[in-house]
Coordinates of C-alpha atoms in Angstrom, one line a residue:
L979 CA 0.0 0.0 0.0
I980 CA 1.4 3.4 -1.0
R981 CA 0.7 6.7 0.8
I982 CA 0.7 9.1 -2.2
R983 CA 2.6 12.3 -1.7
A984 CA 2.9 13.5 -5.3
V985 CA 1.4 12.6 -8.7
G986 CA 2.3 13.3 -12.3
I987 CA -0.5 14.6 -14.6
S988 CA -0.3 13.1 -18.0
G989 CA -2.3 13.5 -21.2
S990 CA -4.1 10.2 -20.4
D991 CA -5.2 11.7 -17.1
L992 CA -6.6 14.8 -18.7
A993 CA -8.3 12.7 -21.4
Q994 CA -9.9 10.5 -18.7
V995 CA -11.2 13.5 -16.8
D996 CA -12.6 14.8 -20.1
A997 CA -14.2 11.3 -20.9
R998 CA -11.9 10.8 -23.9
F999 CA -10.0 7.9 -22.3
V1000 CA -11.4 4.8 -20.7
A1001 CA -9.4 3.2 -17.9
P1002 CA -8.2 -0.4 -18.6
A1003 CA -10.6 -3.2 -17.6
G1004 CA -10.3 -4.1 -14.0
S1005 CA -8.7 -0.7 -13.1
T1006 CA -10.3 2.1 -11.1
D1007 CA -11.9 5.0 -12.8
I1008 CA -9.9 7.4 -10.6
P1009 CA -7.2 9.1 -12.8
G1010 CA -3.5 9.1 -12.0
L1011 CA -0.9 6.9 -13.5
E1012 CA 2.4 8.2 -12.0
V1013 CA 2.8 8.4 -8.2
A1014 CA 5.5 9.0 -5.6
G1015 CA 5.2 8.5 -1.9
E1016 CA 6.1 6.0 0.8
V1017 CA 5.2 2.5 1.7
A1018 CA 2.2 2.5 4.2
A1019 CA 1.9 -1.3 4.4
V1020 CA 3.7 -4.3 2.8
G1021 CA 1.9 -7.2 1.3
K1022 CA 2.5 -10.9 2.0
G1023 CA 5.7 -12.2 0.5
V1024 CA 7.2 -8.7 -0.1
S1025 CA 10.8 -8.5 1.3
D1026 CA 12.4 -5.7 -0.7
W1027 CA 10.3 -2.9 0.8
A1028 CA 9.5 -1.8 4.3
E1029 CA 7.0 0.6 5.8
G1030 CA 8.2 4.2 5.4
D1031 CA 10.4 3.5 2.3
R1032 CA 10.1 6.2 -0.3
L1033 CA 9.2 5.1 -3.8
C1034 CA 7.7 6.0 -7.2
C1035 CA 5.9 3.8 -9.7
L1036 CA 3.5 3.7 -12.7
I1037 CA 0.1 2.3 -11.9
T1038 CA -3.0 1.5 -14.0
G1039 CA -5.0 4.3 -12.3
G1040 CA -6.0 5.7 -8.9
G1041 CA -3.0 8.0 -8.4
F1042 CA -5.3 10.9 -7.6
A1043 CA -6.3 9.2 -4.4
F1044 CA -4.7 9.3 -1.0
F1045 CA -3.5 5.6 -1.2
C1046 CA -2.9 3.1 -4.0
V1047 CA -1.5 -0.3 -4.6
C1048 CA 1.2 -1.4 -7.0
P1049 CA 3.1 -4.7 -7.4
A1050 CA 6.4 -4.4 -5.5
E1051 CA 8.5 -5.4 -8.5
L1052 CA 7.2 -2.3 -10.4
C1053 CA 8.2 0.2 -7.7
L1054 CA 11.5 2.2 -7.8
P1055 CA 13.2 3.8 -4.8
I1056 CA 13.4 7.6 -4.7
P1057 CA 17.1 8.4 -4.5
T1058 CA 18.5 9.9 -1.4
G1059 CA 18.6 13.7 -1.6
F1060 CA 15.5 14.0 -3.7
S1061 CA 12.7 16.0 -1.9

């Protein structure tokens, strides 16, 4: 579970808000494909991430929410020194 602190706004997000883009099947209708934040909770079997780790990732939607989920293997650490 990722606590979202920042999002990117892409053309796809703007098109979705304007009803010109349909989210992929099985995805949320909440826009937001690019997120950065910190790990709020770790799923079963995840060992590379811990609560509080800072990360960024691409998701299939839902980035404009307060929290989102993303497979651990698709997350990237935010380098030390980046705010």
